[in-house]
């Protein structure tokens, strides 16, 4: 698994996990919104490097 | 290298979308291409409108969950058992297949209607995306009752979004699919995250309390003032038939003709259960939070921004793009069928520009539900005609692709079936006082199929007596 792909998955994790922390009342809404924006930006910057490429192209 | 395309025009001209020929084996796509595309297409900015619609119409909590479960299941089955098998068997677009069955004269009417309605749909998506961008850059958009754009800056936002969508669609199915793939895994997570994160605002602090608070604060079973009551059946029919023009009406033959196997129609489940189940539930939750905060008429951009901040607003923009891209691609194919000698990419570009101009008018966008309903009413009987012609005629010894075989401009049996089905389904719509046109898509589909069978049988029996035509076995659908 290459670096952009690992970073992409970290971005996706940052997009979803903070919402569960808000639900569990471990995180406030402002931090949640900052974290999912960070996750979004990480995904946008890394996913195009691998998502449409075949195993051979990678 | 002398023969390699150098200019952009040459590169675009080289993109073959097989508008008037079967998709060859080398061009078929894997299951993953369809998952990304349908997941992107069915998670649109409009999901932020439909989820709240059910809340406003007083749907009960059991009705929403069971109605969406069965409705989306039926929609998935309609793609898998009706649309994808027809597409894989013929590997043609609905437009060219229908031309072979009904004749150029009749298909011209169908294609014009398709081109216009796809343009309107795409323009609505551009408008929804623009509402989120406007919110971010503090440029207020027009209200639903406005006839003209509110400012020059608003027009610039519309043009910028319209350009991106048009350029992607111009590059053909491959680019549309790849563009959607980039956003497909991320978009549903934004919907899911915003729904979960907003639950504590309603007082939900555990999985157990979700059901109780959901019943008392979100899907209460009591409609808002001035709204009609929606039941389980409204939700089921809405979820099943809101895209009936695509599955029962076979508009998605344009997409699934690239599928290696017909079971790839199951990919639609990703669009349905993520976009039309989870996203409608999440946006319903957000709507209840907005109501609680005193906003009784929240826009998609406002709801998304409230639920997920800037990432939510970006999600609305992207959701508009990924729905508008394949819509403009389909509109390009519809118009291209009328002008086969004109390059598809030029037509797609003209269609994209038209949709962008339409997006400037909120008056058109506000009638989107009626446009979509009308399209479903018109398209369903046509889908039934094509299905009967491809799968039933060979079994009955009747001739497939009759217009192509006889070189006729208008196949009278298709025309009569279309008229009978439209009259029949519209009568049912009026008699039952249905909420949307697409609620009668199934009766229209059944009436269309049966009456085509009846009229075609009479036509072919009569013609066979008068003239000699090739036996059925020698005529095969491609």
XYZ file of C-alpha atoms in Angstrom:
536
model
C 0.000 0.000 0.000
C 1.535 3.317 -1.079
C 1.797 6.524 0.945
C -1.012 8.520 -0.775
C -3.404 5.617 -0.235
C -2.557 5.388 3.474
C -2.994 9.160 3.813
C -6.344 8.930 1.990
C -7.642 6.402 4.479
C -6.447 8.588 7.343
C -8.402 11.436 5.714
C -11.554 9.290 5.549
C -11.093 8.264 9.189
C -10.793 11.933 10.162
C -14.015 12.596 8.259
C -16.124 10.082 10.157
C -14.577 9.367 13.601
C -15.044 12.882 15.083
C -18.846 12.583 14.635
C -18.887 9.538 16.946
C -16.813 11.475 19.475
C -19.395 14.285 19.372
C -22.154 11.707 19.857
C -20.249 10.331 22.866
C -19.850 13.919 24.097
C -16.046 13.684 24.015
C -15.605 16.441 21.406
C -17.328 19.786 20.830
C -18.926 20.781 17.518
C -16.276 23.331 16.584
C -13.424 20.817 16.835
C -15.532 18.245 14.993
C -16.037 20.640 12.061
C -12.307 21.473 11.921
C -11.330 17.821 11.970
C -13.711 16.720 9.200
C -12.526 19.638 7.065
C -8.942 18.431 7.582
C -9.999 14.895 6.638
C -11.732 16.240 3.533
C -8.658 18.168 2.401
C -6.365 15.169 2.985
C -8.706 12.960 0.928
C -8.947 15.485 -1.936
C -5.170 15.933 -2.080
C -4.268 12.233 -2.018
C -7.114 10.175 -3.560
C -6.600 11.361 -7.181
C -3.081 9.847 -7.073
C -4.350 6.279 -6.767
C -8.121 5.888 -6.932
C -8.516 5.621 -10.716
C -5.312 3.716 -11.369
C -5.186 -0.017 -11.964
C -2.725 -2.221 -10.043
C -0.506 -2.251 -13.145
C -0.444 1.552 -13.450
C 0.362 1.900 -9.756
C 4.246 9.765 -33.121
C 3.159 11.581 -36.265
C -0.338 10.155 -36.047
C -0.938 10.850 -32.368
C -3.566 13.537 -31.636
C -1.965 16.834 -30.743
C -4.743 19.370 -30.287
C -7.537 19.211 -27.715
C -10.071 19.056 -30.571
C -8.355 15.973 -31.995
C -8.218 14.323 -28.588
C -11.933 14.999 -28.009
C -12.822 13.754 -31.496
C -10.967 10.517 -30.739
C -13.210 9.707 -27.743
C -15.612 7.100 -29.056
C -18.848 6.809 -27.075
C -20.456 4.259 -29.460
C -23.582 6.368 -29.948
C -24.813 4.350 -32.951
C -23.113 1.010 -32.532
C -22.928 -1.631 -29.786
C -20.253 -1.059 -27.141
C -17.434 -3.470 -28.097
C -16.091 -6.040 -25.642
C -12.806 -4.097 -25.234
C -14.705 -1.066 -23.890
C -16.784 -2.780 -21.196
C -16.126 -1.752 -17.592
C -15.770 -3.601 -14.316
C -18.221 -3.539 -11.417
C -16.190 -0.877 -9.550
C -16.755 1.746 -12.280
C -20.503 1.462 -11.787
C -20.325 1.545 -7.991
C -18.426 4.841 -8.021
C -20.637 6.382 -10.631
C -24.046 5.472 -9.189
C -22.947 6.195 -5.625
C -21.872 9.664 -6.785
C -24.924 10.258 -8.945
C -27.512 9.355 -6.325
C -25.932 11.400 -3.561
C -27.001 14.799 -4.812
C -27.513 18.136 -3.136
C -31.233 17.444 -3.532
C -30.969 14.736 -0.827
C -30.847 17.713 1.542
C -34.337 18.604 0.240
C -36.007 15.166 0.123
C -35.048 14.078 3.675
C -36.683 17.202 5.158
C -39.694 16.709 2.841
C -40.613 13.508 4.714
C -40.180 15.255 8.056
C -42.467 18.103 6.926
C -45.108 15.662 5.679
C -45.326 13.899 9.027
C -43.912 10.485 8.124
C -43.769 8.151 11.159
C -40.487 6.537 12.226
C -41.511 2.986 11.217
C -42.880 4.283 7.898
C -39.622 6.056 7.018
C -37.310 3.121 7.780
C -39.492 0.363 6.289
C -40.637 2.490 3.329
C -37.052 3.370 2.392
C -35.898 -0.231 2.881
C -38.495 -1.773 0.558
C -38.641 1.145 -1.881
C -34.885 1.170 -2.448
C -34.866 -2.616 -2.728
C -37.488 -2.426 -5.487
C -35.501 0.305 -7.261
C -32.338 -1.820 -7.144
C -34.258 -4.820 -8.515
C -35.711 -2.660 -11.294
C -32.189 -1.731 -12.422
C -30.878 -5.281 -12.026
C -33.744 -7.228 -13.587
C -35.077 -4.771 -16.192
C -32.637 -2.040 -17.208
C -29.229 -3.754 -17.038
C -30.314 -6.963 -18.891
C -31.715 -4.861 -21.775
C -28.545 -2.755 -21.869
C -26.172 -5.744 -21.794
C -28.172 -7.657 -24.435
C -28.208 -4.804 -26.971
C -25.193 -2.739 -25.779
C -26.934 0.289 -27.315
C -28.218 3.553 -25.887
C -31.985 3.744 -25.314
C -32.065 6.405 -28.027
C -30.602 4.249 -30.785
C -32.459 1.104 -29.664
C -35.739 3.024 -29.677
C -34.948 4.435 -33.114
C -34.666 0.874 -34.423
C -38.030 -0.033 -32.872
C -40.087 3.117 -33.356
C -38.463 4.902 -36.321
C -36.546 8.139 -36.588
C -39.664 10.344 -36.577
C -40.946 9.092 -33.255
C -37.574 8.871 -31.540
C -36.917 12.484 -32.489
C -39.818 13.593 -30.253
C -38.546 11.378 -27.437
C -34.996 12.681 -27.748
C -36.042 16.333 -27.772
C -38.076 15.776 -24.568
C -35.128 13.892 -23.032
C -32.597 16.553 -23.993
C -34.723 19.333 -22.473
C -35.494 17.481 -19.242
C -31.890 16.358 -18.706
C -30.788 19.987 -19.216
C -33.296 21.172 -16.612
C -32.162 18.484 -14.134
C -28.497 19.372 -14.618
C -29.289 23.068 -14.236
C -30.993 22.369 -10.885
C -27.845 20.588 -9.673
C -25.697 23.535 -10.777
C -28.085 25.812 -8.846
C -27.857 23.683 -5.673
C -24.043 23.669 -5.887
C -24.056 27.422 -6.400
C -26.221 27.918 -3.290
C -23.465 26.340 -1.181
C -20.675 28.329 -2.876
C -22.726 31.518 -2.426
C -23.077 30.756 1.267
C -19.290 30.386 1.590
C -18.371 33.585 -0.268
C -21.304 35.573 1.134
C -23.077 36.055 -2.194
C -26.802 35.553 -1.571
C -28.573 33.489 -4.212
C -32.032 34.106 -5.636
C -35.127 32.900 -3.806
C -37.437 30.315 -5.305
C -39.912 32.959 -6.439
C -37.280 35.121 -8.179
C -37.249 35.075 -11.984
C -33.780 36.547 -12.543
C -30.308 36.161 -10.998
C -29.718 38.385 -7.998
C -26.252 39.692 -8.900
C -23.412 39.510 -11.390
C -21.295 37.628 -8.831
C -24.024 34.985 -8.593
C -23.892 34.519 -12.389
C -20.094 34.136 -12.178
C -20.498 31.364 -9.588
C -23.050 29.588 -11.804
C -20.767 29.908 -14.865
C -17.726 28.581 -12.978
C -19.611 25.525 -11.702
C -21.292 24.949 -15.085
C -17.885 25.047 -16.826
C -16.367 22.355 -14.592
C -19.365 20.068 -15.082
C -19.490 20.608 -18.846
C -15.771 19.986 -19.348
C -15.894 16.712 -17.390
C -18.974 15.496 -19.305
C -17.418 16.494 -22.644
C -14.591 14.025 -22.101
C -17.090 11.151 -22.104
C -18.144 8.251 -19.896
C -14.612 7.400 -18.797
C -13.911 10.840 -17.304
C -17.413 11.094 -15.793
C -16.868 7.755 -14.070
C -13.346 8.650 -12.866
C -14.462 12.057 -11.574
C -17.248 10.417 -9.548
C -14.864 7.748 -8.189
C -12.739 10.397 -6.456
C -15.666 11.678 -4.392
C -17.761 8.515 -3.998
C -16.196 7.211 -0.744
C -15.999 10.648 0.895
C -19.492 12.081 0.232
C -21.565 9.485 2.136
C -19.263 9.904 5.141
C -20.075 13.621 5.280
C -23.817 12.863 5.297
C -23.350 10.146 7.926
C -21.039 12.271 10.083
C -23.368 15.285 10.064
C -26.378 13.123 10.979
C -24.548 11.456 13.891
C -22.935 14.647 15.185
C -26.260 16.524 15.269
C -28.123 13.838 17.254
C -27.011 15.146 20.691
C -28.549 18.537 19.762
C -31.922 16.763 19.735
C -31.213 15.044 23.040
C -30.142 11.658 21.643
C -27.254 10.384 23.789
C -27.449 6.632 23.201
C -28.512 4.168 20.530
C -31.564 3.240 22.631
C -32.779 6.836 22.940
C -32.556 7.355 19.144
C -35.823 5.528 18.537
C -37.770 7.351 21.249
C -36.500 10.827 20.344
C -36.751 10.049 16.630
C -40.453 9.342 17.198
C -41.081 12.468 19.242
C -38.838 15.038 17.493
C -37.992 13.933 13.924
C -40.435 11.515 12.270
C -43.347 12.364 14.515
C -46.176 11.145 12.279
C -47.714 14.634 12.448
C -47.396 16.828 9.332
C -46.336 20.468 9.583
C -49.100 23.034 9.249
C -50.521 23.166 5.718
C -48.777 19.904 4.623
C -50.476 16.636 3.643
C -49.768 13.435 5.609
C -47.342 10.953 3.998
C -47.638 7.253 4.867
C -45.441 4.157 4.454
C -46.718 3.843 0.859
C -45.687 7.404 -0.025
C -42.151 6.695 1.190
C -41.955 3.308 -0.567
C -43.265 4.636 -3.888
C -41.108 7.765 -3.658
C -37.948 5.692 -3.035
C -38.793 3.166 -5.760
C -40.016 5.474 -8.495
C -38.287 8.838 -8.106
C -35.729 7.528 -10.627
C -38.230 5.423 -12.593
C -37.268 7.119 -15.859
C -33.777 5.695 -15.362
C -34.662 2.082 -14.473
C -38.200 1.305 -15.747
C -37.803 3.945 -18.477
C -34.399 2.463 -19.429
C -32.578 5.822 -19.635
C -29.703 4.087 -17.811
C -29.168 1.751 -20.769
C -26.741 4.522 -21.804
C -24.691 3.675 -18.704
C -25.194 -0.086 -18.231
C -24.401 -0.892 -21.908
C -20.805 -0.720 -20.679
C -21.423 -3.425 -18.036
C -19.677 -6.763 -18.495
C -22.601 -8.630 -16.893
C -26.230 -7.678 -16.322
C -25.967 -8.292 -12.578
C -23.855 -5.109 -12.443
C -27.282 -3.476 -12.082
C -26.845 -4.407 -8.412
C -24.326 -1.548 -8.237
C -27.382 0.705 -8.064
C -27.854 -0.539 -4.470
C -24.843 1.606 -3.494
C -26.602 4.671 -4.877
C -29.958 3.759 -3.380
C -29.013 2.640 0.121
C -26.352 5.317 0.602
C -27.965 8.208 -1.263
C -31.660 7.480 -0.860
C -31.603 5.766 2.530
C -28.775 6.930 4.747
C -28.595 10.453 3.245
C -32.382 10.983 3.476
C -32.339 9.831 7.118
C -29.340 12.084 7.899
C -30.871 15.126 6.205
C -34.146 14.449 8.066
C -32.200 14.615 11.351
C -30.513 17.870 10.249
C -33.895 19.306 9.268
C -35.290 18.557 12.744
C -32.269 20.330 14.292
C -32.837 23.345 12.002
C -36.524 23.461 13.009
C -35.506 23.309 16.660
C -33.167 26.273 16.051
C -36.049 28.271 14.543
C -35.184 27.888 10.834
C -38.426 26.636 9.290
C -37.251 26.770 5.659
C -33.584 25.709 5.541
C -31.742 25.544 2.171
C -29.484 22.556 1.282
C -26.402 24.721 1.798
C -27.582 25.899 5.235
C -28.418 22.379 6.400
C -25.050 21.004 5.238
C -23.103 23.911 6.726
C -24.911 23.494 10.046
C -24.208 19.742 10.132
C -20.603 19.620 8.909
C -19.279 23.183 8.570
C -17.164 23.987 5.525
C -16.812 20.288 4.646
C -20.620 20.081 4.468
C -20.839 23.043 2.100
C -18.114 21.472 -0.090
C -20.157 18.247 -0.041
C -23.215 20.052 -1.464
C -21.084 21.534 -4.274
C -19.507 18.178 -5.120
C -22.842 16.338 -4.838
C -24.276 18.741 -7.419
C -21.309 18.120 -9.737
C -21.368 14.359 -9.559
C -25.084 14.272 -10.364
C -24.931 16.882 -13.113
C -21.976 15.220 -14.923
C -23.765 12.003 -15.985
C -26.972 13.986 -16.598
C -25.248 16.265 -19.105
C -23.534 13.220 -20.604
C -26.974 11.582 -21.140
C -28.432 14.823 -22.522
C -25.512 14.967 -24.980
C -26.304 11.436 -26.149
C -30.018 12.289 -26.558
C -29.282 15.297 -28.746
C -26.483 13.480 -30.564
C -28.987 10.839 -31.649
C -30.834 13.626 -33.513
C -27.663 14.933 -35.145
C -25.541 11.811 -35.719
C -23.003 13.588 -37.938
C -22.286 16.273 -35.317
C -19.475 15.320 -32.867
C -20.790 14.229 -29.464
C -18.310 16.380 -27.545
C -19.501 19.559 -29.291
C -23.127 18.661 -28.555
C -22.306 17.895 -24.911
C -20.614 21.270 -24.646
C -23.671 23.047 -26.100
C -25.934 21.094 -23.715
C -23.699 22.034 -20.760
C -23.780 25.714 -21.712
C -27.590 25.534 -22.060
C -27.892 23.937 -18.609
C -25.627 26.659 -17.171
C -27.820 29.398 -18.676
C -30.964 27.688 -17.317
C -29.339 27.450 -13.872
C -29.381 31.259 -13.702
C -33.187 31.117 -13.575
C -34.498 29.938 -10.207
C -38.031 29.827 -11.646
C -37.073 26.746 -13.695
C -35.179 25.115 -10.839
C -38.087 25.430 -8.393
C -40.237 23.271 -10.709
C -37.690 20.431 -10.773
C -39.970 17.898 -9.075
C -42.664 18.508 -11.684
C -40.176 18.208 -14.548
C -38.859 14.922 -13.151
C -42.386 13.594 -12.634
C -43.364 14.508 -16.173
C -40.249 12.808 -17.482
C -41.075 9.628 -15.546
C -44.595 9.646 -16.976
C -43.269 10.003 -20.547
C -40.343 7.598 -20.223
C -41.949 4.624 -18.449
C -44.134 3.430 -21.373
C -41.143 3.794 -23.699
C -39.094 1.540 -21.401
C -41.861 -1.071 -21.480
C -42.006 -0.939 -25.294
C -38.251 -1.595 -25.547
C -38.357 -4.445 -22.994
C -41.267 -6.145 -24.808
C -39.491 -5.738 -28.146
C -36.164 -7.145 -26.925
C -37.324 -10.012 -24.685
C -40.947 -10.939 -25.511
C -41.181 -10.554 -29.291
C -38.601 -13.273 -30.121
C -40.535 -15.726 -27.923
C -43.820 -14.930 -29.716
C -42.277 -15.072 -33.185
C -42.811 -11.347 -33.720
C -40.230 -9.145 -35.431
C -37.897 -7.058 -33.279
C -36.672 -3.613 -34.399
C -39.625 -3.292 -36.748
C -38.997 0.295 -37.895
C -35.412 -0.502 -38.795
C -36.477 -3.686 -40.572
C -39.225 -2.000 -42.607
C -37.377 1.334 -42.907
C -40.372 3.258 -41.614
C -40.217 6.689 -40.005
C -42.967 6.179 -37.426
C -43.937 2.785 -36.055
C -47.647 3.288 -35.494
C -47.928 0.571 -32.836
C -45.315 2.337 -30.663
C -47.062 5.672 -31.140
C -50.467 4.214 -30.205
C -49.030 2.377 -27.183
C -47.377 5.590 -25.979
C -50.602 7.593 -26.347
C -52.742 4.913 -24.631
C -50.232 4.579 -21.762
C -49.962 8.348 -21.241
C -53.747 8.787 -21.297
C -54.254 5.801 -18.981
C -51.598 6.742 -16.427
C -52.590 10.417 -16.414
C -56.227 9.387 -15.791
C -55.072 7.276 -12.831
C -53.006 10.228 -11.566
C -56.056 12.515 -11.661
C -58.487 9.896 -10.304
C -56.269 8.913 -7.349
C -55.134 12.507 -6.723
C -51.548 11.236 -6.494
C -48.930 13.628 -5.095
C -46.415 13.274 -7.936
C -46.608 12.228 -11.594
C -44.024 9.498 -11.029
C -46.412 7.714 -8.641
C -48.193 6.398 -11.761
C -45.023 5.261 -13.539
C -45.785 1.581 -12.892
C -49.339 1.653 -14.326
C -47.910 3.602 -17.285
C -45.222 0.962 -17.748
C -47.708 -1.932 -17.651
C -50.259 -0.235 -19.920
C -47.483 0.756 -22.352
C -46.079 -2.777 -22.538
C -49.412 -4.535 -22.957
C -50.808 -2.097 -25.506
C -47.576 -2.256 -27.547
C -47.844 -6.031 -27.580
C -51.459 -5.774 -28.736
C -50.903 -3.148 -31.441
C -47.669 -4.733 -32.717
C -49.347 -8.128 -32.964
C -52.157 -6.641 -35.074
C -49.673 -4.640 -37.149
C -47.329 -7.518 -37.879
C -50.134 -10.005 -38.498
C -51.781 -7.599 -40.930
C -48.503 -6.715 -42.673
C -47.407 -10.325 -42.920
C -50.560 -11.078 -44.889
C -50.051 -8.131 -47.241
C -46.303 -8.336 -47.801
C -43.476 -10.710 -47.182
C -41.133 -9.731 -44.397
C -38.120 -11.554 -43.076
C -38.939 -14.344 -40.621
C -38.485 -13.502 -36.955
C -35.590 -15.898 -36.534
C -33.498 -13.987 -39.047
C -33.916 -10.717 -37.199
C -31.922 -10.508 -34.070
C -31.367 -7.720 -31.665
C -27.702 -6.845 -31.594
